Short mmCIF file of C-alpha atoms and ligand atoms in Angstrom, two decimals:
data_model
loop_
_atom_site.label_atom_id
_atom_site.label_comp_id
_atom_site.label_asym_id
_atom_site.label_seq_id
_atom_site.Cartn_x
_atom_site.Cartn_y
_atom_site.Cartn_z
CA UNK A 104 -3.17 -3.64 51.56
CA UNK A 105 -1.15 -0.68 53.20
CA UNK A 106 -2.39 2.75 53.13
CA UNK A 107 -2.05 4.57 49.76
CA UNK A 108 -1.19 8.42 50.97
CA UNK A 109 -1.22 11.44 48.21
CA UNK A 110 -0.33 14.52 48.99
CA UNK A 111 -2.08 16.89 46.11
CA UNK A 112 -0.15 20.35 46.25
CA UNK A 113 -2.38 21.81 43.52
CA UNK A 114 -1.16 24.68 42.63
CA UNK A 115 0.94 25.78 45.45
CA UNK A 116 4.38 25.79 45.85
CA UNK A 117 7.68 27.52 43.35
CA UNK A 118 10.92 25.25 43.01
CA UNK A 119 12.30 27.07 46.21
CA UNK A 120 9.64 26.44 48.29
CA UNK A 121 9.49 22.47 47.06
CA UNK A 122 13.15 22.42 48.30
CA UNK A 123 12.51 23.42 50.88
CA UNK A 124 9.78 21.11 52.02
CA UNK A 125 11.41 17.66 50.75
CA UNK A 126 14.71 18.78 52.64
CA UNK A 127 12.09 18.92 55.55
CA UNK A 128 10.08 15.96 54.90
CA UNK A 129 13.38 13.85 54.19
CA UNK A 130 14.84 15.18 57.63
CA UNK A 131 11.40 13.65 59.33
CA UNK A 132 12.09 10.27 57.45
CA UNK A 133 15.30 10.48 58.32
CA UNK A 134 14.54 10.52 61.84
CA UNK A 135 11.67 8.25 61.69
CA UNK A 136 11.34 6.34 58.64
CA UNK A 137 8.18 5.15 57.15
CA UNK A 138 9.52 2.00 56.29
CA UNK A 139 7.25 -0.11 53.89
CA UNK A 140 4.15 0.55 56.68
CA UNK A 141 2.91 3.03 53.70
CA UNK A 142 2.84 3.94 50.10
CA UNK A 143 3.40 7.99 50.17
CA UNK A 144 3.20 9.35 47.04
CA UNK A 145 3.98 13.71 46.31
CA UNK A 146 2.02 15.61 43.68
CA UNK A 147 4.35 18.75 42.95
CA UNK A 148 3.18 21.24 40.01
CA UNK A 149 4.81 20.55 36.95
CA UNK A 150 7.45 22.81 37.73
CA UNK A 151 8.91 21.74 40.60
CA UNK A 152 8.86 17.63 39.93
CA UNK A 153 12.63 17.94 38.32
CA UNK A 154 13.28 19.43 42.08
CA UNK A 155 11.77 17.05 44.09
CA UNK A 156 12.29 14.02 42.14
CA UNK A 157 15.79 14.34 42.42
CA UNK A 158 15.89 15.34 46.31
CA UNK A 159 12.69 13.06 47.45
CA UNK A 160 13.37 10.22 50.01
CA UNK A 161 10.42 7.84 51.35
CA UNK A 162 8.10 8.68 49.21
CA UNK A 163 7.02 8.24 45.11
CA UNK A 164 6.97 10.96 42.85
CA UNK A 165 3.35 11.59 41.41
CA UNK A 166 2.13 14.65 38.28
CA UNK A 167 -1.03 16.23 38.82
CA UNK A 168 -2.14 15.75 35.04
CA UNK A 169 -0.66 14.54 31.92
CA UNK A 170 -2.23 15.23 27.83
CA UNK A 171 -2.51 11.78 26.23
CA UNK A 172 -0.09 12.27 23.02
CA UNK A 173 3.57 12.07 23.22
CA UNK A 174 4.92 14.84 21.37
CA UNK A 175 3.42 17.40 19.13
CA UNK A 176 1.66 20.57 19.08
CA UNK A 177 0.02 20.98 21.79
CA UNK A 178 0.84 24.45 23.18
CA UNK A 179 1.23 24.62 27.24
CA UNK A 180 0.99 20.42 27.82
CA UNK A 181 2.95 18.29 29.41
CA UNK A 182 3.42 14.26 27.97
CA UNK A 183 4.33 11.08 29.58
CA UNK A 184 7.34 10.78 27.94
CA UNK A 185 8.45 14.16 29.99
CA UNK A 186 7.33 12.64 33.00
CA UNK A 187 8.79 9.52 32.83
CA UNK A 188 12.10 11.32 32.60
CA UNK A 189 11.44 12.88 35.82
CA UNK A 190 10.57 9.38 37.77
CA UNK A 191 6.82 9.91 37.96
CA UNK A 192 5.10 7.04 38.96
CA UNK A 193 1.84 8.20 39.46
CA UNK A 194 -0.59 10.66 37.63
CA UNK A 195 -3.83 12.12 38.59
CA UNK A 196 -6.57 11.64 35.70
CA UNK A 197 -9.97 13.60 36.44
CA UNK A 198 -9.23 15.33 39.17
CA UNK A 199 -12.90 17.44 40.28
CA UNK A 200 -11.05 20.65 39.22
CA UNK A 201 -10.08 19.36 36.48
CA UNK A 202 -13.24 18.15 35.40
CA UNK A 203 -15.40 21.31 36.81
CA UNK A 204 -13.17 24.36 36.04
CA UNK A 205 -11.08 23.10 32.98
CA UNK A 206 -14.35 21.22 31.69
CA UNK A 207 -12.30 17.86 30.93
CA UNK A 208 -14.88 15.33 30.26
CA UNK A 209 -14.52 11.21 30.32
CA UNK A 210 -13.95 10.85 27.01
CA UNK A 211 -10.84 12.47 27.13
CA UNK A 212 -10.15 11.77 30.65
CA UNK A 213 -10.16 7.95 29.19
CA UNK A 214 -7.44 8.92 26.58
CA UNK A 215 -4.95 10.13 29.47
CA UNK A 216 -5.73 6.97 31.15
CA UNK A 217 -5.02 4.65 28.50
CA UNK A 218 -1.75 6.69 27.84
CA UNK A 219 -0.34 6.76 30.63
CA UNK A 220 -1.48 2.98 31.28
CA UNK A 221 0.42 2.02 28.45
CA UNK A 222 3.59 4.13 29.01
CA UNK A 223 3.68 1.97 32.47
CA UNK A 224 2.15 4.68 34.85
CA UNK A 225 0.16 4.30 37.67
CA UNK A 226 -3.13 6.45 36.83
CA UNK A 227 -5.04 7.34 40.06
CA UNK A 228 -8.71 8.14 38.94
CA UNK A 229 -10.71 10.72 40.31
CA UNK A 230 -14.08 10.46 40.99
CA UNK A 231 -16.86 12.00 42.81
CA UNK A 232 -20.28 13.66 42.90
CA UNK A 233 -21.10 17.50 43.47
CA UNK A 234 -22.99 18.71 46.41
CA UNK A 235 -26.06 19.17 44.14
CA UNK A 236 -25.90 15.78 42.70
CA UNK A 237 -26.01 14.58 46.13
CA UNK A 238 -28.92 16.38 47.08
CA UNK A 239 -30.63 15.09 44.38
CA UNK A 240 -29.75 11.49 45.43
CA UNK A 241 -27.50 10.48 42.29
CA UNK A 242 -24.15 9.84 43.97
CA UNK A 243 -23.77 6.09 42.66
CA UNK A 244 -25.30 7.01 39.25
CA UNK A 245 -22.59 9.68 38.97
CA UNK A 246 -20.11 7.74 39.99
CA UNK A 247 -21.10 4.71 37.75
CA UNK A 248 -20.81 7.25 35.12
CA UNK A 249 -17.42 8.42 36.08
CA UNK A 250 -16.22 5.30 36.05
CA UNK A 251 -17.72 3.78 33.27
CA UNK A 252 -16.67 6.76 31.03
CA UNK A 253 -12.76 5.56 32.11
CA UNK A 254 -13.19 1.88 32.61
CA UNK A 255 -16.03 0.67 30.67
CA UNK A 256 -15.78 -1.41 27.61
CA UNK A 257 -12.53 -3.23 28.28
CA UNK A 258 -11.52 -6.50 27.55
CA UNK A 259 -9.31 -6.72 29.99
CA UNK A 260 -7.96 -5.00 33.41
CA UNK A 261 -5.80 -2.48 31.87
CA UNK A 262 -2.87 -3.18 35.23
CA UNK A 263 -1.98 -1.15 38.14
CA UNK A 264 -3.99 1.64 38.72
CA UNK A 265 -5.62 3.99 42.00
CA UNK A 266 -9.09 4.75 42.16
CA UNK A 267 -9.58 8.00 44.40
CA UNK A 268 -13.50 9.00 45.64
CA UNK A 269 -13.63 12.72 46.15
CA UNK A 270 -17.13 13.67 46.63
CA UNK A 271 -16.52 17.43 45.36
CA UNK A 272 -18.19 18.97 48.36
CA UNK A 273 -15.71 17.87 50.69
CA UNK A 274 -13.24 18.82 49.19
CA UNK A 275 -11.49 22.32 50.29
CA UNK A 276 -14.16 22.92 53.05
CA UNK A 277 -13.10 21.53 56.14
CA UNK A 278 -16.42 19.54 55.97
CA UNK A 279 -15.41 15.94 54.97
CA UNK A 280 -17.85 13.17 54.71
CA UNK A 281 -18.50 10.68 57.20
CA UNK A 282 -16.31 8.16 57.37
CA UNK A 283 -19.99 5.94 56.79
CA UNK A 284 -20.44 7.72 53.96
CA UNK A 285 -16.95 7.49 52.53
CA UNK A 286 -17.20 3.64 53.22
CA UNK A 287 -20.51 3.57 51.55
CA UNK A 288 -18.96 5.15 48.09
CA UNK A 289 -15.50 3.08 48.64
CA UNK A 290 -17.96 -0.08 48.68
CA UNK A 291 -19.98 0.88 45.68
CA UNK A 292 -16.59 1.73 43.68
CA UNK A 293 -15.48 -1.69 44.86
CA UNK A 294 -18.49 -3.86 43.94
CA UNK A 295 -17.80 -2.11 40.41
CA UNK A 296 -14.37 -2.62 40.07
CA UNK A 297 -14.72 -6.56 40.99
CA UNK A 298 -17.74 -6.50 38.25
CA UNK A 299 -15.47 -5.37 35.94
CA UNK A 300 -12.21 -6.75 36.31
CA UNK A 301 -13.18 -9.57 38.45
CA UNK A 302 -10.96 -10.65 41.25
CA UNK A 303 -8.00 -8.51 39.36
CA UNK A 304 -9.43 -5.13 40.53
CA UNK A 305 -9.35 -6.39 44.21
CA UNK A 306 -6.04 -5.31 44.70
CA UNK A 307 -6.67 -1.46 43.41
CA UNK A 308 -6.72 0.82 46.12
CA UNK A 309 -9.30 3.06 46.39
CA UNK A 310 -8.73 6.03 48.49
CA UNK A 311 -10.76 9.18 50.04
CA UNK A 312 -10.01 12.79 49.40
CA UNK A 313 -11.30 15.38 50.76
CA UNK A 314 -11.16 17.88 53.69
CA UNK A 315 -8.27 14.80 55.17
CA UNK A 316 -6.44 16.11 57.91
CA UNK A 317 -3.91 14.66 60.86
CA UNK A 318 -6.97 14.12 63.12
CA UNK A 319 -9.36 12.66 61.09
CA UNK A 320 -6.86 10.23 58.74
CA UNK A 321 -7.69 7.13 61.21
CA UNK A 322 -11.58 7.20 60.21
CA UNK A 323 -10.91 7.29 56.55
CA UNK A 324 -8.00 5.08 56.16
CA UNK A 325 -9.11 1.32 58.05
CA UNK A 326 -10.62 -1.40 56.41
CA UNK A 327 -13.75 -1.42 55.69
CA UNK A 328 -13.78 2.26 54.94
CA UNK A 329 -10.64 3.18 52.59
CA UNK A 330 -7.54 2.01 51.32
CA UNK A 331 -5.89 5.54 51.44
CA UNK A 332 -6.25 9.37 51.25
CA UNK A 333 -5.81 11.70 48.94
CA UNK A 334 -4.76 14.85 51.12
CA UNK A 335 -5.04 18.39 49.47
CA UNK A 336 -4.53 21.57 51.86
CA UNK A 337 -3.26 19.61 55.14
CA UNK A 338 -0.06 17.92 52.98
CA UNK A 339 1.16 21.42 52.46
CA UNK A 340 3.14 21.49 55.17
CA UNK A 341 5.61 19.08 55.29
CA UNK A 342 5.39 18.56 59.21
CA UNK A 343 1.17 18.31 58.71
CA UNK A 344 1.71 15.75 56.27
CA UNK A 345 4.12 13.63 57.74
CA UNK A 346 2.13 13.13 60.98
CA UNK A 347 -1.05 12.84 58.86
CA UNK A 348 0.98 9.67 57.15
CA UNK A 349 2.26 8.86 60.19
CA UNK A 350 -1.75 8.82 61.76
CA UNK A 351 -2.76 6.90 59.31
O1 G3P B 227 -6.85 15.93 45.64
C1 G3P B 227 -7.02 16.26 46.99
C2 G3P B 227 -8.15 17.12 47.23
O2 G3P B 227 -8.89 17.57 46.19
C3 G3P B 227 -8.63 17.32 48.57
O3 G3P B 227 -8.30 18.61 48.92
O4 G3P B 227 -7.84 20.42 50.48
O5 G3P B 227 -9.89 19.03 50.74
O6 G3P B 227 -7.68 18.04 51.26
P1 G3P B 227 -8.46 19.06 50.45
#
């Protein structure tokens, strides 16, 4: 599988200053292209995706959220049928901060998947365990949970989708996990998915996030440990994130 690279801007960046890094970034590929060696995928805010979608070269165009209806009153959302107009491929569902400080919960979290699953989206599902949970030695039961809460119940698998384990300590505080520890969670995730899905789900990536940077990208993304990264504070710089994607 090749590496699966998402750079999360959060909420960072105005429509100027995403100009202003794709007309960077696209000079780098330019350059040097990335080829098919990777799947790069950037997660502007909401406002600037017009912007880069229509500038972006080498890499997919990704939304950091979606609400799971496609028109209607719902003051201050965004649906897929906006962001299919923009090119979105993919779109984050359950992100930890969206989970912990918007207090979005699985059973909607499941409704945004299945929405955006069937307006042809890739969803990338976040999932991960707190540093308390941790301590407390429930890291697979949470993410069981997590996963369950999205996944659980179905028939049958529901088509392309990105799994992404952010354990939510690691992410923002320079301290990322080991990459043993990452591989550990990765496996768990996996040994789900293929009870699941069966040999279907053995072709969803499932990525790390959290605390990624250019230096430590080669632990995280090799087999046997992850599929990918999901890369918040070090793809803010368009230069950072290229040779992080280029480390990888
Ligand atoms: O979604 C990416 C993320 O939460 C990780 O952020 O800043 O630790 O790379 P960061």
């Amino acid at each position: 599988m090749k590496p699966w690279l998402g750079a999360n801007w959060k909420m960072h960046k105005t429509v100027r200053e995403a100009r202003e890094y794709v007309a960077r970034w696209n000079s780098l590929v330019e350059e040097s292209p990335l080829g098919e060696e990777a799947e790069v995928v950037l997660f502007p805010p909401f406002t600037a995706l017009a912007a880069v979608g229509e500038a972006l070269v080498g890499a997919s165009l990704g939304a950091q959220d979606v609400y799971p209806e496609d028109q209607g009153a719902f003051t201050g959302e965004i649906s897929p049928l906006m962001l299919a107009e923009l090119g979105v491929r993919y779109v984050l569902v359950g992100h930890s901060e969206r989970r912990h400080i918007l207090g979005e919960e699985d059973a909607f979290l499941r409704r945004k998947f299945d929405a955006l699953v069937a307006r042809g989206f890739v969803p990338v599902l976040c999932v991960g365990e707190t540093a308390e949970e941790r301590r407390a030695g429930r890291t697979e039961e949470v993410l069981l949970r997590q996963l369950e809460g999205v996944l659980g119940g179905r028939e049958a698998f529901p088509g392309t989708f990105v799994v992404a384990y952010e354990p939510v300590w690691a992410i923002g505080t320079g301290t990322p996990a080991t990459p043993e520890d990452a591989a550990q969670a990765v496996a768990r995730i996996r040994t789900y998915l293929h009870g699941r899905f069966g040999a279907a789900a053995d072709g969803v990536p499932v990525v790390y996030g959290g605390s990624v940077d250019p230096e430590n990208v080669g632990g995280f993304v090799r087999p046997g440990v992850s599929d990918g990264a999901l890369v918040g504070s070090k793809s803010l710089e368009a230069d950072v994130f290229y040779r992080l994607v280029r480390n990888a």
